[in-house]
Coordinates of C-alpha atoms and ligand atoms in Angstrom, one line a residue:
X1 CA -64.3 69.9 21.2
X2 CA -60.7 69.5 20.1
X3 CA -58.5 72.2 18.9
X4 CA -59.1 73.0 15.3
X5 CA -55.5 74.1 15.1
X6 CA -54.6 70.4 15.3
X7 CA -55.0 68.2 12.2
X8 CA -55.7 65.0 14.2
X9 CA -56.2 64.1 17.8
X10 CA -56.5 60.5 19.0
X11 CA -58.0 60.6 22.5
X12 CA -57.8 57.7 24.9
X13 CA -58.8 55.1 22.2
X14 CA -59.3 51.5 23.2
X15 CA -60.4 48.7 20.9
X16 CA -61.5 45.3 22.3
X17 CA -61.5 42.1 20.2
X18 CA -62.7 38.6 21.1
X19 CA -60.7 35.6 20.4
X20 CA -61.0 31.8 20.8
X21 CA -64.1 29.6 21.0
X22 CA -65.0 31.1 24.4
X23 CA -64.8 34.6 23.1
X24 CA -62.2 35.9 25.5
X25 CA -61.9 39.7 25.3
X26 CA -58.6 41.5 24.9
X27 CA -57.6 45.0 24.2
X28 CA -55.8 45.2 20.9
X29 CA -55.1 48.8 21.7
X30 CA -55.6 50.5 25.0
X31 CA -56.0 54.2 26.0
X32 CA -54.0 55.5 23.1
X33 CA -53.6 59.3 22.7
X34 CA -51.6 61.2 20.1
X35 CA -51.7 64.6 18.4
X36 CA -50.7 65.7 14.9
X37 CA -50.4 69.4 14.7
X38 CA -51.4 71.4 11.6
X39 CA -47.8 71.6 10.4
X40 CA -47.0 68.9 7.8
X41 CA -45.1 66.0 9.4
X42 CA -44.4 62.3 9.2
X43 CA -45.5 60.6 12.4
X44 CA -44.3 57.0 12.6
X45 CA -46.0 54.4 14.6
X46 CA -43.6 51.5 15.2
X47 CA -44.0 48.2 17.0
X48 CA -43.6 44.5 16.5
X49 CA -46.2 42.3 14.9
X50 CA -49.5 42.2 16.9
X51 CA -48.7 45.4 18.9
X52 CA -51.9 47.0 17.4
X53 CA -50.5 49.3 14.7
X54 CA -53.1 48.3 12.0
X55 CA -55.9 48.4 14.5
X56 CA -54.9 52.0 15.3
X57 CA -54.7 52.8 11.6
X58 CA -58.2 51.4 11.0
X59 CA -59.6 53.5 13.8
X60 CA -58.1 56.7 12.5
X61 CA -59.5 55.8 9.0
X62 CA -63.0 55.1 10.4
X63 CA -62.9 51.5 9.3
X64 CA -63.2 50.4 13.0
X65 CA -65.0 52.1 15.7
X66 CA -63.3 52.3 19.1
X67 CA -64.9 50.9 22.3
X68 CA -63.6 53.8 24.3
X69 CA -62.2 57.2 23.3
X70 CA -62.5 59.1 20.1
X71 CA -60.7 60.6 17.1
X72 CA -60.9 64.3 16.1
X73 CA -60.1 65.5 12.7
X74 CA -59.6 69.3 12.6
X75 CA -61.6 69.4 15.9
X76 CA -64.5 67.3 14.7
X77 CA -65.3 63.9 16.1
X78 CA -65.0 61.6 13.1
X79 CA -67.6 59.2 14.3
X80 CA -70.3 61.9 14.5
X81 CA -70.0 63.3 11.0
X82 CA -73.0 63.8 8.8
X83 CA -72.9 61.8 5.5
X84 CA -71.8 64.9 3.7
X85 CA -69.0 65.6 6.2
X86 CA -68.0 61.9 6.0
X87 CA -67.4 62.3 2.3
X88 CA -65.3 65.3 3.1
X89 CA -63.4 63.4 5.7
X90 CA -62.7 60.5 3.3
X91 CA -61.2 63.0 0.8
X92 CA -59.0 64.6 3.5
X93 CA -57.7 61.4 5.0
X94 CA -56.5 58.7 2.6
X95 CA -54.9 55.3 3.1
X96 CA -52.0 53.4 1.5
X97 CA -51.8 49.7 2.4
X98 CA -49.1 47.1 2.5
X99 CA -50.1 45.1 -0.6
X100 CA -50.8 47.3 -3.6
X101 CA -52.1 44.3 -5.6
X102 CA -55.0 43.9 -3.2
X103 CA -55.9 47.5 -3.5
X104 CA -56.8 47.3 -7.1
X105 CA -59.3 45.1 -9.0
X106 CA -57.0 42.9 -11.2
X107 CA -59.5 43.0 -14.1
X108 CA -59.6 46.8 -14.4
X109 CA -57.2 49.1 -16.1
X110 CA -55.4 51.4 -13.7
X111 CA -56.4 54.4 -15.7
X112 CA -60.1 53.8 -15.3
X113 CA -59.6 53.5 -11.6
X114 CA -57.7 56.8 -11.4
X115 CA -60.1 58.5 -13.7
X116 CA -63.1 57.6 -11.6
X117 CA -61.3 58.6 -8.3
X118 CA -60.3 61.9 -9.8
X119 CA -63.7 62.7 -11.2
X120 CA -65.5 61.9 -8.0
X121 CA -63.3 64.0 -5.8
X122 CA -63.2 66.9 -8.1
X123 CA -67.0 66.9 -8.1
X124 CA -67.0 66.7 -4.3
X125 CA -64.5 69.5 -3.9
X126 CA -65.8 71.7 -6.8
X127 CA -62.5 71.6 -8.6
X128 CA -62.8 72.5 -12.2
X129 CA -59.9 70.7 -13.9
X130 CA -59.3 68.1 -16.6
X131 CA -59.1 64.7 -14.9
X132 CA -56.6 63.5 -17.4
X133 CA -54.2 66.4 -16.7
X134 CA -54.8 66.0 -13.0
X135 CA -53.9 62.3 -13.2
X136 CA -50.8 62.9 -15.2
X137 CA -49.7 65.7 -12.9
X138 CA -50.3 63.5 -9.9
X139 CA -48.5 60.4 -11.4
X140 CA -45.5 62.6 -12.0
X141 CA -45.3 63.4 -8.3
X142 CA -44.6 59.7 -7.7
X143 CA -42.2 59.4 -10.7
X144 CA -44.6 58.0 -13.3
X145 CA -46.5 59.4 -16.2
X146 CA -50.0 58.7 -17.6
X147 CA -48.5 57.4 -20.8
X148 CA -46.6 54.7 -18.9
X149 CA -49.7 53.3 -17.2
X150 CA -52.6 54.2 -19.5
X151 CA -53.3 50.7 -20.9
X152 CA -51.9 48.7 -18.0
X153 CA -53.6 46.3 -15.6
X154 CA -52.3 46.0 -12.0
X155 CA -50.3 42.8 -12.6
X156 CA -48.4 44.4 -15.5
X157 CA -46.6 46.7 -13.0
X158 CA -43.9 45.8 -10.4
X159 CA -44.8 46.0 -6.7
X160 CA -42.8 49.2 -6.4
X161 CA -44.6 50.8 -9.5
X162 CA -48.0 49.7 -8.3
X163 CA -47.4 51.1 -4.8
X164 CA -46.5 54.4 -6.5
X165 CA -49.8 54.3 -8.3
X166 CA -51.7 53.7 -5.1
X167 CA -49.9 56.7 -3.6
X168 CA -51.0 58.7 -6.6
X169 CA -54.5 57.5 -6.2
X170 CA -54.5 58.6 -2.6
X171 CA -53.2 62.1 -3.7
X172 CA -56.0 62.6 -6.3
X173 CA -58.4 63.7 -3.6
X174 CA -56.0 66.3 -2.4
X175 CA -55.8 65.0 1.1
X176 CA -54.2 66.6 4.2
X177 CA -53.3 63.2 5.8
X178 CA -52.2 59.9 4.4
X179 CA -52.2 56.8 6.7
X180 CA -49.7 54.4 5.3
X181 CA -49.7 50.9 6.9
X182 CA -46.4 49.1 6.2
X183 CA -46.3 50.6 2.7
X184 CA -42.8 49.3 1.9
X185 CA -42.6 46.1 3.8
X186 CA -43.4 44.0 0.7
X187 CA -40.8 45.8 -1.5
X188 CA -37.2 45.1 -2.1
X189 CA -34.9 47.0 0.2
X190 CA -33.6 49.1 -2.7
X191 CA -37.1 50.3 -3.6
X192 CA -38.1 51.1 -0.1
X193 CA -35.9 54.2 0.1
X194 CA -37.4 55.4 -3.2
X195 CA -41.0 55.2 -1.8
X196 CA -40.0 56.8 1.5
X197 CA -38.3 59.7 -0.4
X198 CA -41.6 60.2 -2.2
X199 CA -43.4 60.6 1.1
X200 CA -40.8 63.1 2.3
X201 CA -41.1 65.1 -1.0
X202 CA -44.9 65.1 -0.8
X203 CA -44.8 66.3 2.8
X204 CA -42.4 69.1 1.9
X205 CA -43.9 70.2 -1.4
X206 CA -47.6 69.6 -0.9
X207 CA -47.8 70.0 2.8
X208 CA -49.4 66.6 3.4
X209 CA -48.8 64.8 6.7
X210 CA -48.3 61.0 7.0
X211 CA -48.9 58.4 9.6
X212 CA -46.3 55.9 8.7
X213 CA -46.7 52.5 10.2
X214 CA -43.8 50.1 10.3
X215 CA -42.0 47.5 12.4
X216 CA -38.7 48.7 11.0
X217 CA -37.1 51.4 13.1
X218 CA -34.3 52.2 10.7
X219 CA -36.7 53.3 7.9
X220 CA -38.7 55.1 10.5
X221 CA -35.6 57.1 11.5
X222 CA -34.9 57.9 7.9
X223 CA -38.1 59.9 7.3
X224 CA -39.9 60.7 10.5
X225 CA -40.4 63.9 12.5
X226 CA -42.3 62.1 15.4
X227 CA -42.4 58.5 16.6
X228 CA -44.7 56.5 18.8
X229 CA -43.4 53.1 20.0
X230 CA -46.1 50.5 20.6
X231 CA -46.0 47.5 22.9
X232 CA -48.9 45.1 23.4
X233 CA -51.5 47.7 22.5
X234 CA -49.9 50.6 24.3
X235 CA -47.9 53.6 23.1
X236 CA -45.1 53.3 25.6
X237 CA -43.2 56.3 24.4
X238 CA -43.7 59.1 21.9
X239 CA -42.0 62.3 20.9
X240 CA -39.8 64.0 18.4
X241 CA -37.7 61.3 16.7
X242 CA -34.3 62.9 17.3
X243 CA -35.0 63.1 21.0
X244 CA -36.4 59.6 21.3
X245 CA -33.5 58.1 19.4
X246 CA -30.8 60.0 21.2
X247 CA -32.2 59.5 24.6
X248 CA -34.8 56.8 24.8
X249 CA -36.7 56.9 28.1
X250 CA -38.9 53.8 28.2
X251 CA -37.0 50.6 29.1
X252 CA -38.6 48.9 26.0
X253 CA -37.5 51.7 23.7
X254 CA -34.0 51.5 25.2
X255 CA -33.9 47.8 24.5
X256 CA -35.0 48.3 20.9
X257 CA -32.4 51.0 20.2
X258 CA -29.6 49.0 22.0
X259 CA -30.0 46.3 19.4
X260 CA -29.0 48.8 16.7
X261 CA -25.4 49.7 16.2
X262 CA -24.6 53.2 17.3
X263 CA -26.6 55.4 14.9
X264 CA -24.8 58.3 13.3
X265 CA -27.6 60.9 13.7
X266 CA -26.0 63.1 11.1
X267 CA -26.1 60.4 8.4
X268 CA -29.7 59.3 8.2
X269 CA -29.3 57.9 4.7
X270 CA -26.5 55.5 5.5
X271 CA -28.2 53.9 8.4
X272 CA -30.8 51.5 7.2
X273 CA -30.3 48.1 9.0
X274 CA -33.7 46.7 10.0
X275 CA -33.9 45.3 13.5
X276 CA -35.9 42.4 14.8
X277 CA -38.2 42.9 17.8
X278 CA -39.1 40.3 20.5
X279 CA -41.7 37.6 20.6
X280 CA -45.3 37.8 21.8
X281 CA -46.6 36.4 25.1
X282 CA -50.3 36.3 26.0
X283 CA -49.9 37.1 29.7
X284 CA -48.5 40.5 28.8
X285 CA -51.7 41.4 27.1
X286 CA -54.0 40.3 29.9
X287 CA -52.0 40.9 33.1
X288 CA -52.8 43.8 35.4
X289 CA -50.2 46.6 35.7
X290 CA -47.4 47.5 33.3
X291 CA -47.4 45.1 30.3
X292 CA -43.6 45.2 30.1
X293 CA -42.9 44.3 33.7
X294 CA -42.1 40.6 33.0
X295 CA -39.2 41.7 30.9
X296 CA -38.2 45.0 32.5
X297 CA -34.9 45.1 34.3
X298 CA -36.1 48.0 36.4
X299 CA -39.5 46.6 37.4
X300 CA -40.5 47.4 41.0
X301 CA -43.5 47.0 43.2
X302 CA -45.5 49.8 41.7
X303 CA -45.3 48.3 38.2
X304 CA -48.1 45.9 39.2
X305 CA -50.3 48.9 38.6
X306 CA -50.8 50.4 35.1
X307 CA -48.5 53.4 34.6
X308 CA -50.0 56.7 33.4
X309 CA -48.8 58.6 30.3
X310 CA -46.2 61.0 31.8
X311 CA -45.2 64.2 30.0
X312 CA -41.6 65.0 30.4
X313 CA -41.4 68.8 30.8
X314 CA -41.8 70.6 27.5
X315 CA -39.6 68.1 25.6
X316 CA -42.6 66.7 23.7
X317 CA -41.9 63.2 25.1
X318 CA -44.7 61.2 26.6
X319 CA -43.6 58.0 28.4
X320 CA -45.7 55.3 30.0
X321 CA -43.5 54.2 32.9
X322 CA -43.5 54.6 36.7
X323 CA -39.8 55.5 36.6
X324 CA -40.7 59.0 35.4
X325 CA -43.3 59.8 38.0
X326 CA -42.4 63.0 39.8
Ligands
ATP401 N1 -60.7 41.9 13.5 C1 -60.0 41.3 14.5 N2 -60.6 40.4 15.3 C2 -59.9 39.8 16.3 N3 -58.7 40.1 16.6 C3 -58.0 41.0 15.9 C4 -58.6 41.6 14.7 N4 -57.7 42.5 14.1 C5 -56.6 42.4 14.9 N5 -56.7 41.5 15.9 C6 -55.7 41.1 16.9 O1 -55.3 42.3 17.5 C7 -53.9 42.4 17.8 C8 -53.3 43.6 17.1 O2 -53.4 43.4 15.7 P1 -52.9 44.4 14.6 O3 -53.2 43.9 13.3 O4 -53.4 45.8 15.0 O5 -51.3 44.4 14.9 P2 -50.1 45.0 14.0 O6 -49.3 45.7 15.0 O7 -50.7 45.7 12.8 O8 -49.3 43.7 13.5 P3 -48.6 43.4 12.2 O9 -47.2 44.0 12.3 O10 -48.5 41.9 12.1 O11 -49.4 43.9 11.0 C9 -53.4 41.0 17.3 O12 -53.3 40.1 18.3 C10 -54.5 40.6 16.3 O13 -54.5 39.2 16.2
SF4_402 S1 -43.5 50.8 34.6 FE1 -42.1 49.5 35.7 S2 -42.1 47.5 34.6 FE2 -43.0 49.1 33.3 S3 -41.4 49.8 32.0 FE3 -41.5 51.2 33.8 S4 -40.1 50.3 35.3 FE4 -40.4 48.8 33.8
MG403 MG1 -50.5 45.5 10.8

């Protein structure tokens, strides 16, 4: 059993996919562990394309089943829920995806979508409220009103507006956790901050936590409490964001942060330059040992073996690198 004082625990999760005509196996994510405590927070998962971020998100949302390991929500294994508990889990943990246009049926009015979602969840949670009022109240949390969208179809809204509607839809079930997979990467830079501010307000005012998935470290820094850095299916470093950014431990995190101009940690808002991460090489996925060793300036003999997750004292930092072995 996991601790029910934690909202979410990902425990040693591995997901294997096959690729190519010969069906080669590879681990899209490997032995990933992370914990979100009960306290509302924004936990960013950052990494370049193909590092396994969406695979991890789908495992947490129970869209994929892991080949190894498990996920506990409030101490309960999410893959062993009864059908009633599964409905409860789906109301507690909601998703927001990258492309809001693909989350809605283009033929249907947004209001009918929201109405149905609201009614279903209120029934499930025995909440006695007027769905219309509930929808209007929720839309106002994301800077919209019911009057503005009542007769609209998805294509009649801008990407930023529609993404706000999908956040409202996620909120209608009164969740405790929202998994947002690159929710702003399709939006103009000017709109991104607006959406991220909504996340922060929701966290602070409604006590909802977020797993915010991104390849953009600058937006991550802007809103996060915790960060996990992914590389080739591993979390190579995770911990409180200020600590990771001020004093990165893993050589890959160090490289990522070096490519950003000296961040002024007191001025989060002014520091929003996105950075570009490196390219992908197949051998890094399938080689034995540390996947970063082909690029690492500190690689030594031991790095031919897979490094363990090493906890650095009580700093909250966990780093996957032999350099930190006691
Ligand atoms: N259903 C699948 N079947 C086979 N391979 C998959 C599947 N889903 C993902 N992959 C592969 O697993 C790896 C990780 O993919 P994933 O989508 O999790 O990465 P990501 O970090 O979300 O990337 P991006 O930033 O491009 O969204 C990639 O090599 C991808 O091609
Ligand atoms: S384990 Fe070795 S190769 Fe991997 S990051 Fe650490 S020092 Fe570099
Ligand atoms: Mg992805």
